[in-house]
Amino acid sequence: MTRYLLAGDVGGTKTHLGLFDAATLALLETRTFASADFSDLPAMLRSFFGGRALRCQAACIGAAGPVLDGVCQITNLSWSIRADELRQVLDCPAFVINDLEANGNGIALLAPSDFYQLQAGTPRLGNAALISAGTGLGECILFWDGTRHIAVPSEGGHASFSPSDPTELDLLAYLWQTYDHVSWERLVSGTFGFAHLYHFFRDTGRAAGSAALEALAATHGYGAAISKFADEGLPIAVAVMERFVALYGAEAGNLALKALATEGLFIGGGIAPKILKWMTKGDFLGAFVAKGRFRSFLEQVPVAVILNEQTALLGAARYARHHAHLS
């Protein structure tokens, strides 16, 4: 008889839910919802199950925000997710973890074809790290305990942005007109980054704005608009994309240093797979290794983009099985 695990990946924009076979961790069913269409997670779960009396042996939700005492207030959404409430709704052991912790737990279940290698490096047994730009900017350290990697959640994406050149000094001053604190998430994320960079280049006269780009952004967001027009060679879109990729690489290098990520730096989230052309030909790796005396260290760190969009669901299912003692 099949035992079921419920896994979730809750983001500010989209939520993925999946049912897994507890014995094999095979994904049996999955659906994606617009997070803002629901008042809370229990309402979404009712839609997912559709009146079925299917019972789960355990559940784990990866949520985009800090998790304290089993409670997560989603950073870019009005939801609050509580493990105790989920246990009552689902009548089974239920856990709430950070979404990057879920992603980190899923990496071990991926195949080589699930990665796009940006830098081969020279992997050495030890810590790894995960950075993930999507709606926001998530970060996670994969701590090597001698036998396995333990995903340690972080809110490093909200740490203070640090400029690397005179243009970025001007960028910081520009954003200070709006924010008292400028975090990396304000520049390396889908919600904020592309829009802030576009307005900076336009408003400071570094590149001419585009009415067509702005019209598309009004309906589809600046990420989609910048990507389309950058591929067509529009100067301001190219400038934004190149700077976005460089900033992404700079913060990825910061994380790799903080984690001493000798085994690798993984890039998750929905943005990187969509802009692989720019990740490879742009200055991601140049900014990643530009850390002075530690350049040679970072040149040895393997860097790979995660292509499997189910990684967080897999990781949440793996966490549920382990912590409910089903494996």
mmCIF file with all atom_site columns, N, CA, C and O in Angstrom, residues 4-8 17-20 41 45 49 55-62 83 86-87 89-97 316-321 323-324 326:
data_model
loop_
_atom_site.group_PDB
_atom_site.id
_atom_site.type_symbol
_atom_site.label_atom_id
_atom_site.label_alt_id
_atom_site.label_comp_id
_atom_site.label_asym_id
_atom_site.label_entity_id
_atom_site.label_seq_id
_atom_site.pdbx_PDB_ins_code
_atom_site.Cartn_x
_atom_site.Cartn_y
_atom_site.Cartn_z
_atom_site.occupancy
_atom_site.B_iso_or_equiv
_atom_site.pdbx_formal_charge
_atom_site.auth_seq_id
_atom_site.auth_comp_id
_atom_site.auth_asym_id
_atom_site.auth_atom_id
_atom_site.pdbx_PDB_model_num
ATOM 1   N N  . TYR A 1 4   ? 1.913  8.197  1.401  1.00 0.00 ? 4   TYR A N  1
ATOM 2   C CA . TYR A 1 4   ? 2.067  9.464  0.701  1.00 0.00 ? 4   TYR A CA 1
ATOM 3   C C  . TYR A 1 4   ? 2.751  10.511 1.576  1.00 0.00 ? 4   TYR A C  1
ATOM 4   O O  . TYR A 1 4   ? 2.521  10.591 2.790  1.00 0.00 ? 4   TYR A O  1
ATOM 5   N N  . LEU A 1 5   ? 3.562  11.327 0.921  1.00 0.00 ? 5   LEU A N  1
ATOM 6   C CA . LEU A 1 5   ? 4.142  12.515 1.527  1.00 0.00 ? 5   LEU A CA 1
ATOM 7   C C  . LEU A 1 5   ? 3.635  13.724 0.763  1.00 0.00 ? 5   LEU A C  1
ATOM 8   O O  . LEU A 1 5   ? 3.576  13.712 -0.472 1.00 0.00 ? 5   LEU A O  1
ATOM 9   N N  . LEU A 1 6   ? 3.290  14.777 1.483  1.00 0.00 ? 6   LEU A N  1
ATOM 10  C CA . LEU A 1 6   ? 2.929  16.042 0.852  1.00 0.00 ? 6   LEU A CA 1
ATOM 11  C C  . LEU A 1 6   ? 4.112  16.989 0.983  1.00 0.00 ? 6   LEU A C  1
ATOM 12  O O  . LEU A 1 6   ? 4.667  17.169 2.074  1.00 0.00 ? 6   LEU A O  1
ATOM 13  N N  . ALA A 1 7   ? 4.508  17.595 -0.130 1.00 0.00 ? 7   ALA A N  1
ATOM 14  C CA . ALA A 1 7   ? 5.600  18.564 -0.121 1.00 0.00 ? 7   ALA A CA 1
ATOM 15  C C  . ALA A 1 7   ? 5.122  19.856 -0.760 1.00 0.00 ? 7   ALA A C  1
ATOM 16  O O  . ALA A 1 7   ? 4.290  19.851 -1.674 1.00 0.00 ? 7   ALA A O  1
ATOM 17  N N  . GLY A 1 8   ? 5.653  20.962 -0.270 1.00 0.00 ? 8   GLY A N  1
ATOM 18  C CA . GLY A 1 8   ? 5.284  22.254 -0.828 1.00 0.00 ? 8   GLY A CA 1
ATOM 19  C C  . GLY A 1 8   ? 6.477  23.176 -0.949 1.00 0.00 ? 8   GLY A C  1
ATOM 20  O O  . GLY A 1 8   ? 7.429  23.098 -0.165 1.00 0.00 ? 8   GLY A O  1
ATOM 21  N N  . LEU A 1 17  ? 2.934  22.391 -5.177 1.00 0.00 ? 17  LEU A N  1
ATOM 22  C CA . LEU A 1 17  ? 2.574  21.326 -4.246 1.00 0.00 ? 17  LEU A CA 1
ATOM 23  C C  . LEU A 1 17  ? 2.742  19.991 -4.944 1.00 0.00 ? 17  LEU A C  1
ATOM 24  O O  . LEU A 1 17  ? 2.486  19.875 -6.146 1.00 0.00 ? 17  LEU A O  1
ATOM 25  N N  . GLY A 1 18  ? 3.169  18.986 -4.184 1.00 0.00 ? 18  GLY A N  1
ATOM 26  C CA . GLY A 1 18  ? 3.373  17.677 -4.787 1.00 0.00 ? 18  GLY A CA 1
ATOM 27  C C  . GLY A 1 18  ? 3.104  16.552 -3.810 1.00 0.00 ? 18  GLY A C  1
ATOM 28  O O  . GLY A 1 18  ? 3.295  16.696 -2.599 1.00 0.00 ? 18  GLY A O  1
ATOM 29  N N  . LEU A 1 19  ? 2.637  15.423 -4.352 1.00 0.00 ? 19  LEU A N  1
ATOM 30  C CA . LEU A 1 19  ? 2.490  14.195 -3.579 1.00 0.00 ? 19  LEU A CA 1
ATOM 31  C C  . LEU A 1 19  ? 3.572  13.217 -4.002 1.00 0.00 ? 19  LEU A C  1
ATOM 32  O O  . LEU A 1 19  ? 3.815  13.020 -5.205 1.00 0.00 ? 19  LEU A O  1
ATOM 33  N N  . PHE A 1 20  ? 4.221  12.616 -3.016 1.00 0.00 ? 20  PHE A N  1
ATOM 34  C CA . PHE A 1 20  ? 5.321  11.699 -3.259 1.00 0.00 ? 20  PHE A CA 1
ATOM 35  C C  . PHE A 1 20  ? 5.038  10.347 -2.627 1.00 0.00 ? 20  PHE A C  1
ATOM 36  O O  . PHE A 1 20  ? 4.339  10.254 -1.614 1.00 0.00 ? 20  PHE A O  1
ATOM 37  N N  . LEU A 1 41  ? -2.420 29.060 3.100  1.00 0.00 ? 41  LEU A N  1
ATOM 38  C CA . LEU A 1 41  ? -2.037 27.742 2.589  1.00 0.00 ? 41  LEU A CA 1
ATOM 39  C C  . LEU A 1 41  ? -3.144 26.698 2.763  1.00 0.00 ? 41  LEU A C  1
ATOM 40  O O  . LEU A 1 41  ? -3.374 25.897 1.841  1.00 0.00 ? 41  LEU A O  1
ATOM 41  N N  . LEU A 1 45  ? -4.457 24.106 -0.048 1.00 0.00 ? 45  LEU A N  1
ATOM 42  C CA . LEU A 1 45  ? -4.425 22.648 0.115  1.00 0.00 ? 45  LEU A CA 1
ATOM 43  C C  . LEU A 1 45  ? -5.792 22.043 -0.181 1.00 0.00 ? 45  LEU A C  1
ATOM 44  O O  . LEU A 1 45  ? -5.882 20.963 -0.794 1.00 0.00 ? 45  LEU A O  1
ATOM 45  N N  . PHE A 1 49  ? -6.303 19.106 -2.991 1.00 0.00 ? 49  PHE A N  1
ATOM 46  C CA . PHE A 1 49  ? -6.879 17.780 -2.744 1.00 0.00 ? 49  PHE A CA 1
ATOM 47  C C  . PHE A 1 49  ? -8.259 17.625 -3.382 1.00 0.00 ? 49  PHE A C  1
ATOM 48  O O  . PHE A 1 49  ? -8.677 16.507 -3.681 1.00 0.00 ? 49  PHE A O  1
ATOM 49  N N  . ARG A 1 55  ? -4.991 10.516 2.683  1.00 0.00 ? 55  ARG A N  1
ATOM 50  C CA . ARG A 1 55  ? -4.256 10.776 3.910  1.00 0.00 ? 55  ARG A CA 1
ATOM 51  C C  . ARG A 1 55  ? -2.762 10.716 3.632  1.00 0.00 ? 55  ARG A C  1
ATOM 52  O O  . ARG A 1 55  ? -2.288 9.860  2.894  1.00 0.00 ? 55  ARG A O  1
ATOM 53  N N  . CYS A 1 56  ? -2.037 11.628 4.245  1.00 0.00 ? 56  CYS A N  1
ATOM 54  C CA . CYS A 1 56  ? -0.585 11.657 4.110  1.00 0.00 ? 56  CYS A CA 1
ATOM 55  C C  . CYS A 1 56  ? 0.057  11.162 5.399  1.00 0.00 ? 56  CYS A C  1
ATOM 56  O O  . CYS A 1 56  ? -0.469 11.362 6.494  1.00 0.00 ? 56  CYS A O  1
ATOM 57  N N  . GLN A 1 57  ? 1.216  10.534 5.245  1.00 0.00 ? 57  GLN A N  1
ATOM 58  C CA . GLN A 1 57  ? 1.954  10.072 6.428  1.00 0.00 ? 57  GLN A CA 1
ATOM 59  C C  . GLN A 1 57  ? 2.798  11.203 7.032  1.00 0.00 ? 57  GLN A C  1
ATOM 60  O O  . GLN A 1 57  ? 3.107  11.186 8.210  1.00 0.00 ? 57  GLN A O  1
ATOM 61  N N  . ALA A 1 58  ? 3.146  12.187 6.200  1.00 0.00 ? 58  ALA A N  1
ATOM 62  C CA . ALA A 1 58  ? 3.912  13.336 6.689  1.00 0.00 ? 58  ALA A CA 1
ATOM 63  C C  . ALA A 1 58  ? 3.868  14.423 5.620  1.00 0.00 ? 58  ALA A C  1
ATOM 64  O O  . ALA A 1 58  ? 3.571  14.160 4.455  1.00 0.00 ? 58  ALA A O  1
ATOM 65  N N  . ALA A 1 59  ? 4.176  15.653 6.057  1.00 0.00 ? 59  ALA A N  1
ATOM 66  C CA . ALA A 1 59  ? 4.184  16.779 5.138  1.00 0.00 ? 59  ALA A CA 1
ATOM 67  C C  . ALA A 1 59  ? 5.307  17.729 5.513  1.00 0.00 ? 59  ALA A C  1
ATOM 68  O O  . ALA A 1 59  ? 5.682  17.844 6.687  1.00 0.00 ? 59  ALA A O  1
ATOM 69  N N  . CYS A 1 60  ? 5.847  18.404 4.494  1.00 0.00 ? 60  CYS A N  1
ATOM 70  C CA . CYS A 1 60  ? 6.858  19.428 4.730  1.00 0.00 ? 60  CYS A CA 1
ATOM 71  C C  . CYS A 1 60  ? 6.649  20.545 3.713  1.00 0.00 ? 60  CYS A C  1
ATOM 72  O O  . CYS A 1 60  ? 6.518  20.285 2.517  1.00 0.00 ? 60  CYS A O  1
ATOM 73  N N  . ILE A 1 61  ? 6.645  21.763 4.216  1.00 0.00 ? 61  ILE A N  1
ATOM 74  C CA . ILE A 1 61  ? 6.476  22.938 3.370  1.00 0.00 ? 61  ILE A CA 1
ATOM 75  C C  . ILE A 1 61  ? 7.753  23.768 3.423  1.00 0.00 ? 61  ILE A C  1
ATOM 76  O O  . ILE A 1 61  ? 8.198  24.167 4.505  1.00 0.00 ? 61  ILE A O  1
ATOM 77  N N  . GLY A 1 62  ? 8.352  24.004 2.263  1.00 0.00 ? 62  GLY A N  1
ATOM 78  C CA . GLY A 1 62  ? 9.457  24.946 2.160  1.00 0.00 ? 62  GLY A CA 1
ATOM 79  C C  . GLY A 1 62  ? 8.880  26.317 1.875  1.00 0.00 ? 62  GLY A C  1
ATOM 80  O O  . GLY A 1 62  ? 8.123  26.492 0.917  1.00 0.00 ? 62  GLY A O  1
ATOM 81  N N  . ALA A 1 83  ? 3.460  25.305 11.447 1.00 0.00 ? 83  ALA A N  1
ATOM 82  C CA . ALA A 1 83  ? 3.548  23.842 11.453 1.00 0.00 ? 83  ALA A CA 1
ATOM 83  C C  . ALA A 1 83  ? 2.430  23.232 12.290 1.00 0.00 ? 83  ALA A C  1
ATOM 84  O O  . ALA A 1 83  ? 1.849  22.206 11.908 1.00 0.00 ? 83  ALA A O  1
ATOM 85  N N  . LEU A 1 86  ? -0.751 23.154 10.295 1.00 0.00 ? 86  LEU A N  1
ATOM 86  C CA . LEU A 1 86  ? -0.701 22.125 9.254  1.00 0.00 ? 86  LEU A CA 1
ATOM 87  C C  . LEU A 1 86  ? -0.921 20.738 9.833  1.00 0.00 ? 86  LEU A C  1
ATOM 88  O O  . LEU A 1 86  ? -1.580 19.892 9.211  1.00 0.00 ? 86  LEU A O  1
ATOM 89  N N  . ARG A 1 87  ? -0.397 20.498 11.025 1.00 0.00 ? 87  ARG A N  1
ATOM 90  C CA . ARG A 1 87  ? -0.610 19.188 11.656 1.00 0.00 ? 87  ARG A CA 1
ATOM 91  C C  . ARG A 1 87  ? -2.095 18.956 11.913 1.00 0.00 ? 87  ARG A C  1
ATOM 92  O O  . ARG A 1 87  ? -2.600 17.836 11.743 1.00 0.00 ? 87  ARG A O  1
ATOM 93  N N  . VAL A 1 89  ? -4.654 20.436 10.217 1.00 0.00 ? 89  VAL A N  1
ATOM 94  C CA . VAL A 1 89  ? -5.360 20.362 8.935  1.00 0.00 ? 89  VAL A CA 1
ATOM 95  C C  . VAL A 1 89  ? -5.136 19.016 8.257  1.00 0.00 ? 89  VAL A C  1
ATOM 96  O O  . VAL A 1 89  ? -6.071 18.415 7.703  1.00 0.00 ? 89  VAL A O  1
ATOM 97  N N  . LEU A 1 90  ? -3.900 18.518 8.316  1.00 0.00 ? 90  LEU A N  1
ATOM 98  C CA . LEU A 1 90  ? -3.533 17.302 7.582  1.00 0.00 ? 90  LEU A CA 1
ATOM 99  C C  . LEU A 1 90  ? -3.567 16.043 8.445  1.00 0.00 ? 90  LEU A C  1
ATOM 100 O O  . LEU A 1 90  ? -3.515 14.932 7.911  1.00 0.00 ? 90  LEU A O  1
ATOM 101 N N  . ASP A 1 91  ? -3.628 16.220 9.771  1.00 0.00 ? 91  ASP A N  1
ATOM 102 C CA . ASP A 1 91  ? -3.668 15.094 10.705 1.00 0.00 ? 91  ASP A CA 1
ATOM 103 C C  . ASP A 1 91  ? -2.483 14.145 10.492 1.00 0.00 ? 91  ASP A C  1
ATOM 104 O O  . ASP A 1 91  ? -2.637 12.931 10.358 1.00 0.00 ? 91  ASP A O  1
ATOM 105 N N  . CYS A 1 92  ? -1.301 14.740 10.428 1.00 0.00 ? 92  CYS A N  1
ATOM 106 C CA . CYS A 1 92  ? -0.080 13.962 10.275 1.00 0.00 ? 92  CYS A CA 1
ATOM 107 C C  . CYS A 1 92  ? 1.100  14.818 10.726 1.00 0.00 ? 92  CYS A C  1
ATOM 108 O O  . CYS A 1 92  ? 0.955  16.038 10.889 1.00 0.00 ? 92  CYS A O  1
ATOM 109 N N  . PRO A 1 93  ? 2.270  14.239 10.934 1.00 0.00 ? 93  PRO A N  1
ATOM 110 C CA . PRO A 1 93  ? 3.442  15.060 11.237 1.00 0.00 ? 93  PRO A CA 1
ATOM 111 C C  . PRO A 1 93  ? 3.684  16.060 10.105 1.00 0.00 ? 93  PRO A C  1
ATOM 112 O O  . PRO A 1 93  ? 3.647  15.691 8.932  1.00 0.00 ? 93  PRO A O  1
ATOM 113 N N  . ALA A 1 94  ? 3.888  17.317 10.446 1.00 0.00 ? 94  ALA A N  1
ATOM 114 C CA . ALA A 1 94  ? 4.070  18.360 9.432  1.00 0.00 ? 94  ALA A CA 1
ATOM 115 C C  . ALA A 1 94  ? 5.175  19.308 9.869  1.00 0.00 ? 94  ALA A C  1
ATOM 116 O O  . ALA A 1 94  ? 5.294  19.645 11.053 1.00 0.00 ? 94  ALA A O  1
ATOM 117 N N  . PHE A 1 95  ? 5.963  19.752 8.898  1.00 0.00 ? 95  PHE A N  1
ATOM 118 C CA . PHE A 1 95  ? 7.127  20.585 9.177  1.00 0.00 ? 95  PHE A CA 1
ATOM 119 C C  . PHE A 1 95  ? 7.134  21.783 8.235  1.00 0.00 ? 95  PHE A C  1
ATOM 120 O O  . PHE A 1 95  ? 6.703  21.683 7.085  1.00 0.00 ? 95  PHE A O  1
ATOM 121 N N  . VAL A 1 96  ? 7.625  22.907 8.740  1.00 0.00 ? 96  VAL A N  1
ATOM 122 C CA . VAL A 1 96  ? 7.820  24.105 7.928  1.00 0.00 ? 96  VAL A CA 1
ATOM 123 C C  . VAL A 1 96  ? 9.291  24.459 7.975  1.00 0.00 ? 96  VAL A C  1
ATOM 124 O O  . VAL A 1 96  ? 9.863  24.606 9.063  1.00 0.00 ? 96  VAL A O  1
ATOM 125 N N  . ILE A 1 97  ? 9.909  24.552 6.808  1.00 0.00 ? 97  ILE A N  1
ATOM 126 C CA . ILE A 1 97  ? 11.325 24.897 6.726  1.00 0.00 ? 97  ILE A CA 1
ATOM 127 C C  . ILE A 1 97  ? 11.498 26.019 5.707  1.00 0.00 ? 97  ILE A C  1
ATOM 128 O O  . ILE A 1 97  ? 10.600 26.284 4.900  1.00 0.00 ? 97  ILE A O  1
ATOM 129 N N  . ALA A 1 316 ? 11.836 18.952 0.178  1.00 0.00 ? 316 ALA A N  1
ATOM 130 C CA . ALA A 1 316 ? 10.826 18.969 1.235  1.00 0.00 ? 316 ALA A CA 1
ATOM 131 C C  . ALA A 1 316 ? 10.304 17.565 1.514  1.00 0.00 ? 316 ALA A C  1
ATOM 132 O O  . ALA A 1 316 ? 10.094 17.180 2.676  1.00 0.00 ? 316 ALA A O  1
ATOM 133 N N  . ALA A 1 317 ? 10.096 16.775 0.468  1.00 0.00 ? 317 ALA A N  1
ATOM 134 C CA . ALA A 1 317 ? 9.648  15.391 0.652  1.00 0.00 ? 317 ALA A CA 1
ATOM 135 C C  . ALA A 1 317 ? 10.710 14.573 1.389  1.00 0.00 ? 317 ALA A C  1
ATOM 136 O O  . ALA A 1 317 ? 10.390 13.781 2.289  1.00 0.00 ? 317 ALA A O  1
ATOM 137 N N  . ARG A 1 318 ? 11.963 14.772 1.019  1.00 0.00 ? 318 ARG A N  1
ATOM 138 C CA . ARG A 1 318 ? 13.056 14.069 1.698  1.00 0.00 ? 318 ARG A CA 1
ATOM 139 C C  . ARG A 1 318 ? 13.107 14.453 3.180  1.00 0.00 ? 318 ARG A C  1
ATOM 140 O O  . ARG A 1 318 ? 13.294 13.590 4.049  1.00 0.00 ? 318 ARG A O  1
ATOM 141 N N  . TYR A 1 319 ? 12.928 15.728 3.473  1.00 0.00 ? 319 TYR A N  1
ATOM 142 C CA . TYR A 1 319 ? 12.938 16.202 4.860  1.00 0.00 ? 319 TYR A CA 1
ATOM 143 C C  . TYR A 1 319 ? 11.780 15.571 5.636  1.00 0.00 ? 319 TYR A C  1
ATOM 144 O O  . TYR A 1 319 ? 11.949 15.107 6.786  1.00 0.00 ? 319 TYR A O  1
ATOM 145 N N  . ALA A 1 320 ? 10.583 15.552 5.044  1.00 0.00 ? 320 ALA A N  1
ATOM 146 C CA . ALA A 1 320 ? 9.418  14.979 5.723  1.00 0.00 ? 320 ALA A CA 1
ATOM 147 C C  . ALA A 1 320 ? 9.632  13.510 6.034  1.00 0.00 ? 320 ALA A C  1
ATOM 148 O O  . ALA A 1 320 ? 9.331  13.044 7.146  1.00 0.00 ? 320 ALA A O  1
ATOM 149 N N  . ARG A 1 321 ? 10.145 12.755 5.062  1.00 0.00 ? 321 ARG A N  1
ATOM 150 C CA . ARG A 1 321 ? 10.371 11.320 5.287  1.00 0.00 ? 321 ARG A CA 1
ATOM 151 C C  . ARG A 1 321 ? 11.370 11.087 6.403  1.00 0.00 ? 321 ARG A C  1
ATOM 152 O O  . ARG A 1 321 ? 11.160 10.235 7.283  1.00 0.00 ? 321 ARG A O  1
ATOM 153 N N  . HIS A 1 323 ? 12.372 13.208 8.932  1.00 0.00 ? 323 HIS A N  1
ATOM 154 C CA . HIS A 1 323 ? 12.018 13.709 10.250 1.00 0.00 ? 323 HIS A CA 1
ATOM 155 C C  . HIS A 1 323 ? 10.740 13.082 10.803 1.00 0.00 ? 323 HIS A C  1
ATOM 156 O O  . HIS A 1 323 ? 10.467 13.161 12.013 1.00 0.00 ? 323 HIS A O  1
ATOM 157 N N  . ALA A 1 324 ? 9.942  12.436 9.958  1.00 0.00 ? 324 ALA A N  1
ATOM 158 C CA . ALA A 1 324 ? 8.811  11.661 10.432 1.00 0.00 ? 324 ALA A CA 1
ATOM 159 C C  . ALA A 1 324 ? 9.186  10.198 10.659 1.00 0.00 ? 324 ALA A C  1
ATOM 160 O O  . ALA A 1 324 ? 8.327  9.373  10.985 1.00 0.00 ? 324 ALA A O  1
ATOM 161 N N  . LEU A 1 326 ? 10.161 7.855  8.552  1.00 0.00 ? 326 LEU A N  1
ATOM 162 C CA . LEU A 1 326 ? 9.537  6.922  7.624  1.00 0.00 ? 326 LEU A CA 1
ATOM 163 C C  . LEU A 1 326 ? 10.544 6.185  6.769  1.00 0.00 ? 326 LEU A C  1
ATOM 164 O O  . LEU A 1 326 ? 10.184 5.283  6.021  1.00 0.00 ? 326 LEU A O  1
#
